Coordinates of C-alpha atoms and ligand atoms in Angstrom, one line a residue:
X266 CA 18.4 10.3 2.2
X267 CA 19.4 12.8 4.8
X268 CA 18.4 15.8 2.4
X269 CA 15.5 14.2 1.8
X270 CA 14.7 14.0 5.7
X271 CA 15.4 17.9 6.1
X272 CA 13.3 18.6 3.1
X273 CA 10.2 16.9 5.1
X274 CA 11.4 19.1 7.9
X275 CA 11.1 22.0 6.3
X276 CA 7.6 21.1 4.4
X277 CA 6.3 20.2 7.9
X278 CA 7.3 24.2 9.3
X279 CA 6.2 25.7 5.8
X280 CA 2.7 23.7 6.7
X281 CA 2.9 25.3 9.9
X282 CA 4.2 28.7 9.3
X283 CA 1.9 29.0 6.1
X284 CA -1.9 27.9 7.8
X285 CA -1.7 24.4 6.1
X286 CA -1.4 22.1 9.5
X287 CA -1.0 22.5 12.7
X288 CA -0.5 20.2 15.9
X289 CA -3.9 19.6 17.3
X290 CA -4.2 21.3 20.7
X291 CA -0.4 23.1 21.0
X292 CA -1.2 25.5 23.7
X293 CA -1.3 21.9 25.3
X294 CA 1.9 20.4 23.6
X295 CA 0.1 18.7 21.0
X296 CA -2.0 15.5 21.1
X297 CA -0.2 12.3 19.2
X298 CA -0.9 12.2 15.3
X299 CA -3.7 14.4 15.9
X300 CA -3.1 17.2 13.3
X301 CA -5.5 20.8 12.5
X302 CA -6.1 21.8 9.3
X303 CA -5.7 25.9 9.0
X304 CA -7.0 28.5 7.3
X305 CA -5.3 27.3 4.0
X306 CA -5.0 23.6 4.7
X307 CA -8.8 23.5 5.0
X308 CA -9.3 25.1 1.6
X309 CA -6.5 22.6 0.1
X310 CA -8.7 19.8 1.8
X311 CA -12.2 20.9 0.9
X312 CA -10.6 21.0 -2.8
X313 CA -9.1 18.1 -3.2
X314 CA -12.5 16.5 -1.6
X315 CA -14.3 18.4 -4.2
X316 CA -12.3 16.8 -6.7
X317 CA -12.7 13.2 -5.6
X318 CA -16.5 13.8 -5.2
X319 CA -17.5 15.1 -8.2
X320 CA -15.0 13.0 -10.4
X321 CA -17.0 9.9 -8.6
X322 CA -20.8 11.3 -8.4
X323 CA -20.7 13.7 -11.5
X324 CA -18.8 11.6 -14.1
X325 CA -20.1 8.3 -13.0
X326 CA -24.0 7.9 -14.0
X327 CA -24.4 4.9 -11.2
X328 CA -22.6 6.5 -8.2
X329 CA -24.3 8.0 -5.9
X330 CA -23.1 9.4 -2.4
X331 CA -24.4 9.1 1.3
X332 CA -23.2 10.8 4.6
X333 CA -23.3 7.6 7.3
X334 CA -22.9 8.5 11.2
X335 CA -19.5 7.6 12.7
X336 CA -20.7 5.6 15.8
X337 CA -22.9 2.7 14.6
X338 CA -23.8 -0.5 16.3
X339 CA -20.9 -2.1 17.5
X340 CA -21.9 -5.6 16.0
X341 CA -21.7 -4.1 12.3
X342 CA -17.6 -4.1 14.0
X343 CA -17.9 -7.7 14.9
X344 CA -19.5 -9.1 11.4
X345 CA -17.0 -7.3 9.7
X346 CA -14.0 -8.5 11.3
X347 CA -12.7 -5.5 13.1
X348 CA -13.6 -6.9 16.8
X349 CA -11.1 -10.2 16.3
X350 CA -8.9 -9.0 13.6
X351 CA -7.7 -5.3 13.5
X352 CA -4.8 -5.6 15.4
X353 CA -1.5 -4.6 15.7
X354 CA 1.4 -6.5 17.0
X355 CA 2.9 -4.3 19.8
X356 CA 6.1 -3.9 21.8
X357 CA 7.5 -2.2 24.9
X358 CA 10.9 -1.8 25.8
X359 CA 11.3 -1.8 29.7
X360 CA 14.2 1.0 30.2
X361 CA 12.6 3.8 27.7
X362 CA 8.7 2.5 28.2
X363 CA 8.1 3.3 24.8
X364 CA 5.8 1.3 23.0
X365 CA 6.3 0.0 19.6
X366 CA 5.0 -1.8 16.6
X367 CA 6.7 -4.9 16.3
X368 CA 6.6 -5.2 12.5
X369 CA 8.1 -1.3 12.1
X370 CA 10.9 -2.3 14.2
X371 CA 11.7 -5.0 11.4
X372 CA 10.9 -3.0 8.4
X373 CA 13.1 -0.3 10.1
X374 CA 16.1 -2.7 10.2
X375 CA 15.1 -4.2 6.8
X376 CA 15.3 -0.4 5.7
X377 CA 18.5 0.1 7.1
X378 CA 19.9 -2.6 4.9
X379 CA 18.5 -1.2 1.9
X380 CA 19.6 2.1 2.3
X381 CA 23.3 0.5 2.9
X382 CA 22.9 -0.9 -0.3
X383 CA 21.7 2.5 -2.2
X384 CA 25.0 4.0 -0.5
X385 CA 27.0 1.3 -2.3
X386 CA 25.2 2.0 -5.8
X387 CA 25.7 5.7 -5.1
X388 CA 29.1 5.5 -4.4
X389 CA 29.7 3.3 -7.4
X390 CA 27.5 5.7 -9.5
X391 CA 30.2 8.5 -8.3
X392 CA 33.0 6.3 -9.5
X393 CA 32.5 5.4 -12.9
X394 CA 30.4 8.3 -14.2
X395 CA 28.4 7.7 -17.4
X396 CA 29.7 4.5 -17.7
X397 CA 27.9 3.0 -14.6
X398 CA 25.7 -0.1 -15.2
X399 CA 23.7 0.0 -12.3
X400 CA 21.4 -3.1 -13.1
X401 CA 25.2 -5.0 -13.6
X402 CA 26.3 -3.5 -10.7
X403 CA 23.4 -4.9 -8.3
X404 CA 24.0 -8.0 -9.6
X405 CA 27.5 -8.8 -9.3
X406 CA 29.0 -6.8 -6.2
X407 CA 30.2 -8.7 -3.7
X408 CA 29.3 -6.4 -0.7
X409 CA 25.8 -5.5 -2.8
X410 CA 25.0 -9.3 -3.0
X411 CA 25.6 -10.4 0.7
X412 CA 23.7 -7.0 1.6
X413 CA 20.8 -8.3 -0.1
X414 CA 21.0 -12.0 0.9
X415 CA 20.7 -10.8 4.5
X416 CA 17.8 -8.0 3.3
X417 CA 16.4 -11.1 1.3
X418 CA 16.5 -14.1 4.8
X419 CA 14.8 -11.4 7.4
X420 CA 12.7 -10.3 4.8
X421 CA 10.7 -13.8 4.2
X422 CA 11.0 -14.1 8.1
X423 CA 9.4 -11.5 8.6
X424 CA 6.6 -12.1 5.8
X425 CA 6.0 -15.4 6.9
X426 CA 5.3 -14.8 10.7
X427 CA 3.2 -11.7 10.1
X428 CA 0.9 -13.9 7.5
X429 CA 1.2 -17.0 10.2
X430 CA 0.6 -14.0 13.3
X431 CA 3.1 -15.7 14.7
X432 CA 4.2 -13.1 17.8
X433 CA 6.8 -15.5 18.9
X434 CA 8.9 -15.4 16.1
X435 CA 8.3 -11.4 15.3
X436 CA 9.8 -11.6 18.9
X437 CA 12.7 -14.0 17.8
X438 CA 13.6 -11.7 15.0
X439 CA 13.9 -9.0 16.9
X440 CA 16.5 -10.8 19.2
X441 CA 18.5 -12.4 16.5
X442 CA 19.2 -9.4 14.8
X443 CA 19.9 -7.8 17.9
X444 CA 17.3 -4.6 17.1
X445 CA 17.9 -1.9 19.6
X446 CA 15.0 0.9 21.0
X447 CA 16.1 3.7 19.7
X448 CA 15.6 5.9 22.4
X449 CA 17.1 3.7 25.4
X450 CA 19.2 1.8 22.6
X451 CA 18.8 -1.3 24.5
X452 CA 17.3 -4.8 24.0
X453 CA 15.3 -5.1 26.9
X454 CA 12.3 -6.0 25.0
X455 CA 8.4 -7.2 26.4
X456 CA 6.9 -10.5 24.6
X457 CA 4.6 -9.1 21.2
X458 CA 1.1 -8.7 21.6
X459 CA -1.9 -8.1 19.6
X460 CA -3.4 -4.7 20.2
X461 CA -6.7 -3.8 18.7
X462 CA -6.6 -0.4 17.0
X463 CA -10.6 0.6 17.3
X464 CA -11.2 4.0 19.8
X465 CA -14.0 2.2 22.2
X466 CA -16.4 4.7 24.0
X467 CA -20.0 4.2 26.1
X468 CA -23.3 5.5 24.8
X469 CA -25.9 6.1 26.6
X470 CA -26.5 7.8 29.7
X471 CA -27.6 5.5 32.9
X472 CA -24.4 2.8 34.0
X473 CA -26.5 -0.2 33.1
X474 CA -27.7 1.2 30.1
X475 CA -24.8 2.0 28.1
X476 CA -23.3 0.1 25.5
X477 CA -19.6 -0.3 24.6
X478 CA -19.2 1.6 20.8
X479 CA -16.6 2.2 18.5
X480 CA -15.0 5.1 16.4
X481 CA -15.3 4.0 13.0
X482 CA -11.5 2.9 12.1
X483 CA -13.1 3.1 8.4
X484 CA -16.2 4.4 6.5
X485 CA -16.6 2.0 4.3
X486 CA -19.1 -0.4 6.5
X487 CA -21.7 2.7 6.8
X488 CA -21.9 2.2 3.1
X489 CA -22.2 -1.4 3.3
X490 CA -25.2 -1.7 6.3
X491 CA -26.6 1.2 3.7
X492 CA -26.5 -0.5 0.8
X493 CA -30.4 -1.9 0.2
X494 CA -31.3 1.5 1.2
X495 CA -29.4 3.3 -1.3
X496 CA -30.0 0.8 -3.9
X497 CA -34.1 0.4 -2.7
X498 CA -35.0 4.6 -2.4
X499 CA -32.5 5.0 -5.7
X500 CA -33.7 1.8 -7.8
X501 CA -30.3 1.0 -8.6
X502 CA -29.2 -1.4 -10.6
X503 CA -26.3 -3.3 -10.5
X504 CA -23.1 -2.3 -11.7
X505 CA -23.8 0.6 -8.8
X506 CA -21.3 2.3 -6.7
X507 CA -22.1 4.4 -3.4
X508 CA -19.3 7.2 -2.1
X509 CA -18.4 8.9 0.7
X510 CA -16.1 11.2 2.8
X511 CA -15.7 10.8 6.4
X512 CA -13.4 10.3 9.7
X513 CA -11.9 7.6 10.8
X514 CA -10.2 6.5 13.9
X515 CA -7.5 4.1 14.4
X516 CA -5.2 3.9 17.7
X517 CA -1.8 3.7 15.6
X518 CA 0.3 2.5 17.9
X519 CA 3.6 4.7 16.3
X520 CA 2.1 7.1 14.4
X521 CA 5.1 8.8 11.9
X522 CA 5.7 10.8 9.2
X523 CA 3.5 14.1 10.0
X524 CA 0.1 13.5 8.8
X525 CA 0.9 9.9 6.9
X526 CA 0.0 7.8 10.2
X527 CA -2.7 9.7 12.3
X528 CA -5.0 8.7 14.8
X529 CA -8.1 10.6 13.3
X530 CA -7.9 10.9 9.5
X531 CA -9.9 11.3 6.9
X532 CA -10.9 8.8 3.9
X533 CA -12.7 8.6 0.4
X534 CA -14.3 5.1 -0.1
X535 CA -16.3 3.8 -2.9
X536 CA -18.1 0.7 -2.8
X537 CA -18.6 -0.7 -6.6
X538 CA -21.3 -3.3 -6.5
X539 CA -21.0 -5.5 -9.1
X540 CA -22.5 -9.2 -10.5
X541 CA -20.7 -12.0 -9.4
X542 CA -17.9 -13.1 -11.8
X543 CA -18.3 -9.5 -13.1
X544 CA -15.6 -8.4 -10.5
X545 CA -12.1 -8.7 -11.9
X546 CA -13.0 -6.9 -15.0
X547 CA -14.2 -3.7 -12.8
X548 CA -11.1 -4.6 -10.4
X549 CA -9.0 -3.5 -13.9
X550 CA -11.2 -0.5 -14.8
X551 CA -11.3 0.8 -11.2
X552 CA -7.3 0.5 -11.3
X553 CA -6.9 2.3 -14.5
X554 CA -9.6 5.1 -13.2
X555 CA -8.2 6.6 -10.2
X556 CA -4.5 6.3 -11.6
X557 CA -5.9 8.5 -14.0
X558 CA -7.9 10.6 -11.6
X559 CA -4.2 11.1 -10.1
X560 CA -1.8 11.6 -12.9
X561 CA -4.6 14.4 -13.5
X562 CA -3.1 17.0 -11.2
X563 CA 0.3 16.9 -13.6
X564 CA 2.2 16.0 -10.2
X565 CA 4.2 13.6 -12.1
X566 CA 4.0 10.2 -13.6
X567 CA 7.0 8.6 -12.7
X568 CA 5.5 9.3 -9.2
X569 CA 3.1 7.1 -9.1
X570 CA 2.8 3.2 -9.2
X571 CA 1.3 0.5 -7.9
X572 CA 1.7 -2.3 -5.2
X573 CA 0.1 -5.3 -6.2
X574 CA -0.5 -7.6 -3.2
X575 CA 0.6 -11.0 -3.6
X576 CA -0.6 -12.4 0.0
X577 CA -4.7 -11.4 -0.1
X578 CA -6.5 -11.3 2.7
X579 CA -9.4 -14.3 3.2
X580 CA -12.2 -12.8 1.6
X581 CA -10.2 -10.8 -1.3
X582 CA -9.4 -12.1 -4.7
X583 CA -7.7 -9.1 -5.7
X584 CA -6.1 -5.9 -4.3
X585 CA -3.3 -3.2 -5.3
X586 CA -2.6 0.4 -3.8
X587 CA -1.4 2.8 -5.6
X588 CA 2.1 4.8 -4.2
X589 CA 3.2 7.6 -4.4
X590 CA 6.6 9.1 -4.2
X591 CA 6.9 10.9 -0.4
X592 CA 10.2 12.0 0.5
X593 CA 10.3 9.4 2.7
X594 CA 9.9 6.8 -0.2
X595 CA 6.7 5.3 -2.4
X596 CA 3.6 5.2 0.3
X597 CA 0.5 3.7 -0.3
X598 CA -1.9 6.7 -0.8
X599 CA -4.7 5.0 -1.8
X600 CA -5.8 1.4 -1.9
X601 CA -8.5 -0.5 -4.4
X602 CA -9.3 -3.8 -3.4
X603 CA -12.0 -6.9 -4.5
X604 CA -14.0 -7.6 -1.4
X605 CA -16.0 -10.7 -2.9
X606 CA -19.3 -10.6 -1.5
X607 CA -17.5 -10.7 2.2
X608 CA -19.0 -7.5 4.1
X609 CA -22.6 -7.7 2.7
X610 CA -23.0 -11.8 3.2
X611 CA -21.4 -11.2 7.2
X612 CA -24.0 -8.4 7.7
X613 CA -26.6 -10.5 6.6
X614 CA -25.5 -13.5 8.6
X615 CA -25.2 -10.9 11.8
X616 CA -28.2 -9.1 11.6
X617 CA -30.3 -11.6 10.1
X618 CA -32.0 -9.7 7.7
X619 CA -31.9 -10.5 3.8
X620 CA -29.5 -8.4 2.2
X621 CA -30.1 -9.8 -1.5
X622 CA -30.1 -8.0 -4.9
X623 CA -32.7 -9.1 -7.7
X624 CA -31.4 -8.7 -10.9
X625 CA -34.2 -8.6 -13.3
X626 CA -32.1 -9.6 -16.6
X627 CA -30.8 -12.9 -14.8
X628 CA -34.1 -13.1 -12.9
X629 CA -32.4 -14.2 -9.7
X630 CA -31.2 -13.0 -6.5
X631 CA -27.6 -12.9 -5.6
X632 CA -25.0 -10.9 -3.1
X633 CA -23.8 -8.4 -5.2
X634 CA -19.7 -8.3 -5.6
X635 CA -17.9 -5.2 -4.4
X636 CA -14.6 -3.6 -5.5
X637 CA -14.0 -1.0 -2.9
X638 CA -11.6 2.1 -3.9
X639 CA -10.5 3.8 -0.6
X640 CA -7.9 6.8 -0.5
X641 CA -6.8 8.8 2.8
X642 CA -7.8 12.4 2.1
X643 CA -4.6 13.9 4.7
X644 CA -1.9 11.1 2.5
X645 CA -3.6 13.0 -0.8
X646 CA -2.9 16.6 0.9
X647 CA -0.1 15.1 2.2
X648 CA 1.7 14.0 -1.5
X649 CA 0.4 17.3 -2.6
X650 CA 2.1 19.1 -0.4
X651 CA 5.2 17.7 -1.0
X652 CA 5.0 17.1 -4.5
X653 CA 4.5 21.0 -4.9
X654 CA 7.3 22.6 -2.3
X655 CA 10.0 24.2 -4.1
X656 CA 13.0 26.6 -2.8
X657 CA 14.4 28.1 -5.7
X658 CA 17.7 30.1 -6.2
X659 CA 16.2 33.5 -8.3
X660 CA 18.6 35.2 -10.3
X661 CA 20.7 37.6 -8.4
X662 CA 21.3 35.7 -5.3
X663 CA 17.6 35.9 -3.8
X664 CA 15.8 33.0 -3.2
X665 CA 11.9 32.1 -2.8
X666 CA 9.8 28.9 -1.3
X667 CA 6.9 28.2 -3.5
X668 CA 4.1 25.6 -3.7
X669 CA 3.7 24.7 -7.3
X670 CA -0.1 23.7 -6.1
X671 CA -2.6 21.9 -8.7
X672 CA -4.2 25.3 -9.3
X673 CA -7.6 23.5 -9.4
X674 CA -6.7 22.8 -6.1
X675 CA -4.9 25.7 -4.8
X676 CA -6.2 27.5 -1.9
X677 CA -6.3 31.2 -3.1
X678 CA -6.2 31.6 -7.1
X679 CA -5.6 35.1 -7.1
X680 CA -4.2 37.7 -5.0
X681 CA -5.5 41.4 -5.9
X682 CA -2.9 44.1 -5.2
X683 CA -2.8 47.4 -5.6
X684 CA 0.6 48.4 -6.1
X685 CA 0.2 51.3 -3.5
X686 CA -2.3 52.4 -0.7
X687 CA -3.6 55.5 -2.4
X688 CA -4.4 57.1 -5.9
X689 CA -7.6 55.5 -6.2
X690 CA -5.7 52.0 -6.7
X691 CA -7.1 50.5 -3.4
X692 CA -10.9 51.2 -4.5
X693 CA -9.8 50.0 -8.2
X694 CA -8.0 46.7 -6.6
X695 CA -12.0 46.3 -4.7
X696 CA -14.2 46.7 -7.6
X697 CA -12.0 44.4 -9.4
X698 CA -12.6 41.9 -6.5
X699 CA -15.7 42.0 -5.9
X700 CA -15.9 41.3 -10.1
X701 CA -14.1 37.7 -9.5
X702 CA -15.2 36.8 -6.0
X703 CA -18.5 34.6 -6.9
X704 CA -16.2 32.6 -9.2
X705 CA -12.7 32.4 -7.6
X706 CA -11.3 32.3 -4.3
X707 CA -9.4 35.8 -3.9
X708 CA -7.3 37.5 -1.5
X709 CA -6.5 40.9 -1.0
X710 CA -3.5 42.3 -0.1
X711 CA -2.3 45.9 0.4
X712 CA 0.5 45.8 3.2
X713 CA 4.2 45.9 2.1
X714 CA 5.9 46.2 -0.7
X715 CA 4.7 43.8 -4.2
X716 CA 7.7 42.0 -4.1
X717 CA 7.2 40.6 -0.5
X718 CA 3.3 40.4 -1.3
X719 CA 3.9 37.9 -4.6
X720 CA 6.5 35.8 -1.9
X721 CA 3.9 35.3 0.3
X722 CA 1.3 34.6 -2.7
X723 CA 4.2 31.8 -3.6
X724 CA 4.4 30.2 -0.8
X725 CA 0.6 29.0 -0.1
X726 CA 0.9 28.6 -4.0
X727 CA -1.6 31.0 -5.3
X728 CA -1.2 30.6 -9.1
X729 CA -2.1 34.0 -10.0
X730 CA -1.4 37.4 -9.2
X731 CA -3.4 40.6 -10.1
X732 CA -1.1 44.3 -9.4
X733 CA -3.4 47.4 -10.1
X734 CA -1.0 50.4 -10.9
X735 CA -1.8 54.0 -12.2
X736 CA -1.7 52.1 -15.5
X737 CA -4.7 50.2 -14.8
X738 CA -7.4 53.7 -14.2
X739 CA -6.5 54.5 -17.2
X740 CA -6.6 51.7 -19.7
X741 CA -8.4 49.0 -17.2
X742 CA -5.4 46.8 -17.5
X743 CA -3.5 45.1 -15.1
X744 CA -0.4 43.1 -14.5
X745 CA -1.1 39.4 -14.2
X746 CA 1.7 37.3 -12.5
X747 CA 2.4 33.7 -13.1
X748 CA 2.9 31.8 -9.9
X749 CA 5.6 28.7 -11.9
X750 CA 7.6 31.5 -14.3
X751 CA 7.1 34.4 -12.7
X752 CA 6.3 35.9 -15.8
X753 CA 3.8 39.4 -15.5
X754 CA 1.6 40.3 -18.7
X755 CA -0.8 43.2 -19.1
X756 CA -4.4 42.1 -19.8
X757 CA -7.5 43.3 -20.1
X758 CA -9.8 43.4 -16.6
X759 CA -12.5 42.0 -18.7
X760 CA -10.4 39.0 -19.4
X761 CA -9.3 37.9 -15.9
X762 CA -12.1 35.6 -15.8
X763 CA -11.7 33.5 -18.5
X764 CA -7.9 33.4 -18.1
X765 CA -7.9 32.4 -14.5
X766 CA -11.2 30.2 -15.1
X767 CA -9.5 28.3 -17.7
X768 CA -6.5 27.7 -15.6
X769 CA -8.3 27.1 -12.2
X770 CA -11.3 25.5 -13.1
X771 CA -12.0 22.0 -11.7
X772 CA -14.2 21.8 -14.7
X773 CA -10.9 21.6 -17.5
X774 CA -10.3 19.3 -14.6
X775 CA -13.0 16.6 -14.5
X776 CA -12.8 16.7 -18.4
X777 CA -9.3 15.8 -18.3
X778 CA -11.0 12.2 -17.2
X779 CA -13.3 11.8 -19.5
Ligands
GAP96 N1 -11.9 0.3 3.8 C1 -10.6 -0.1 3.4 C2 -9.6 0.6 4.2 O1 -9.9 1.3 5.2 P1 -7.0 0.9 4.5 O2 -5.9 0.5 3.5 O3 -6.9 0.5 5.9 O4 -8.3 0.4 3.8 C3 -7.4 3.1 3.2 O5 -7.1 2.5 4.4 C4 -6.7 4.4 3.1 O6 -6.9 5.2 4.2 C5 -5.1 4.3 3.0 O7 -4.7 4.0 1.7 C6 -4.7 5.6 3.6 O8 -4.6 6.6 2.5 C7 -5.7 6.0 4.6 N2 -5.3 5.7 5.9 C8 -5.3 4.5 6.6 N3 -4.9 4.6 7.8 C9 -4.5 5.9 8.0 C10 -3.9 6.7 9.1 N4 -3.7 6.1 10.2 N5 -3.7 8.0 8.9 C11 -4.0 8.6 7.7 N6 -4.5 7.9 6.6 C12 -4.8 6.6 6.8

């Protein structure tokens, strides 16, 4: 566990050191979970946008995309249940003054009695070698068993007053199981309150003419107040879906875990608008899809599952998320839910204005279904990231960090350098350039020595690099570097596009999901 702590730490400062993130405003000291993306990290984000978009817009016939404003009228926030409902339940403790969420605090403890249950099957493991039955083992240890019991008692607690909102009890757990603040480690706790996690700001100029609005805390309702729009100027028919990228706002109260929890993010929703009845069957399909869309970066399979929900919200009648493996544990990265006909019959009943589909093969009219997919953009570049950071022991005692990157998402694809600064190399390195430029995202480097050049290439996970030495005026060859093995072959100038195109493309992408 505590490796796996320092190995966050250190992706965190290679994010940092590399142009990946950085602290919003740090001349400043920083601004709470309010994160920059830099020179790389942008490139990483604007790909793995790219990806989501065009595997939506491009391979699906019926999805189109829109672009909706972030502030809208704030009583799209009422009819959808944001105004009453988006809250969190929040704590102070009176000696530190720190604010918390009540339910972390809980899962925190319930955390600390699993993890004293992995110690036991770890020591165990140690003990008896090959021969170790772990399934056996959880089930019949004495300390392992009571462990759990206790996990298993706070555990329904704690379920049961979150779904009841019950802030008296979330207050009652946290005295009976005598939960400290870690910073003043004492018990001197406030009562738990609700705390709405919508930004609220004034439009409009004049003090009696302004109007309390929100920052979006989602962007799926732009899609929804759009949807006879979209479906009207597109004549759509149902099954149609609707996508798009955007910020969103939430005033996390603790916001953890580098850019998992932030207060202005980024998501990729997509509203599927379906017949009534229809919906479970594109629930399934929607499932299966983006699972696949995901195990298409070769991250890993093993890293990915999903988190059915047994305890749905009012209006759904089906919803998962799919995790993935952080070094901190499986996190939800994205989440794909059945809305029922919720959001569009609310902003009809709000606005007042008819917002009906009429499907011509049933001849009727009817409030179209939706199964919404919606996936954080920073928790995709975050399980990138980590799923790609590597420090590896070379041969010969040196070591080197590198990002084994997606290539079709990798910020640079090739570096160009010329193995020295004269001899006609650096004009050869340019020509050869400005050849692959249109196509690929290239960087050229003359400074230093090659070795520290392909280190540098490795750690913002460029997958390829080009080295032009005297070789190369000669015969027009080059040395082409693989980014995973290391491996250099000589090839042909004239066949550095298709090599690195077939490699890099998000085309062999996207056809990987077809
Ligand atoms: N429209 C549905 C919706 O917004 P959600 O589960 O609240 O559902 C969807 O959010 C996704 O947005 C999450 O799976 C996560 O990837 C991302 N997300 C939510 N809150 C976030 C935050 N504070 N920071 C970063 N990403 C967040």
């Amino acid at each position: 566990m505590a490796q796996k702590e320092d190995v966050f730490k250190k992706i965190v400062s290679h994010a940092k050191e590399y142009g990946f993130v950085f602290p919003s405003s740090e001349i400043y000291d920083g601004l709470g979970a309010v994160y920059d993306y830099g020179q790389n990290g942008v490139e990483l984000k604007n790909n793995i946008k790219r990806y989501w978009w065009e595997a939506m817009t491009l391979l699906h016939e019926n999805i189109v995309g829109i672009d909706s404003a972030i502030f809208m009228h704030p009583t799209i926030w009422k009819a959808s249940g944001h105004v009453d409902a988006f809250n969190d339940p929040l704590i102070d403790n009176k000696d530190s003054k720190k604010r918390y969420r009540a339910d972390v605090l809980i899962e925190d403890e319930i955390a600390k009695i699993e993890e004293k249950i992995d110690k036991e099957v770890a020591k165990a493991a140690k003990r008896f070698g090959d021969s170790f039955d772990e399934a056996m083992f959880r089930q019949t240890n004495g300390r392992v068993l009571e462990h759990q019991q206790k996990r298993d008692v706070l555990h329904s607690r704690y379920e049961k007053a979150m779904n009841d909102n019950d802030l008296k009890e979330l207050r009652q757990i946290i005295e009976d199981y005598a939960i400290v603040d870690p910073i003043s480690g004492t018990r001197n706790w406030t009562d738990v309150r609700q705390f709405n996690l919508m930004f609220k700001t004034q439009m409009g100029s004049s003090a009696d003419a302004t109007m309390d609005v929100y920052l979006r805390p989602e962007t799926a309702q732009g899609i929804f107040v759009n949807f006879l729009n979209v479906q009207k100027t597109g004549r759509m028919r149902l099954p149609f879906g609707i996508a798009q990228i955007g910020k969103a706002f939430r005033n996390e109260i603790v916001a953890r875990q580098f850019i998992f929890r932030m207060r202005e993010f980024e998501q990729m929703e997509m509203q599927f608008f379906v017949r009534p009845g229809e919906e479970l069957d594109y629930f399934k399909f929607w499932k299966e899809t983006r699972l696949k869309w995901h195990k298409a970066l070769g991250m890993g399979d093993e890293k990915y599952r999903f988190h059915d929900h047994e305890k749905l919200a009012h209006y759904a009648n089906a919803a998962t998320d799919i995790e993935f493996q952080m070094p901190f544990g499986f996190k939800e990265v994205e989440g794909i839910h059945s809305r029922t006909n919720f959001d569009l019959s609310q902003h009809e009943k709000f606005s007042g204005k008819k917002i009906q589909y009429f499907d011509p093969e049933l001849n009727e009219s009817y409030t179209p279904y939706v199964i919404e997919t919606s996936i954080g953009v920073d928790r995709m570049f975050l399980s990138v990231l980590c799923s790609s950071y590597e420090e590896q022991q070379l041969d010969g005692g040196d070591t080197r960090v590198v990002l084994h990157l997606p290539k079709a998402l990798a910020p640079v694809k090739c570096a160009i350098l010329p193995l020295v600064k004269k001899d006609g190399m650096p004009e050869k390195a340019r020509e050869i350039m400005d050849m692959l430029k249109f196509d690929f995202a290239c960087q050229y480097e003359e400074k230093d020595t090659v070795g520290k050049r392909y280190r540098r290439q490795d750690a913002i996970g460029t997958p390829f690099c080009i080295t032009i030495d005297g070789q190369t005026l000669q015969d027009n060859t080059v040395t082409l570097r693989d980014r995973d093995t290391m491996q250099q072959e000589r090839v042909a100038i004239s066949e550095l596009p298709r090599i690195i195109g077939e490699e890099c493309s998000l085309n062999n992408l996207l056809k990987k999901l077809v």
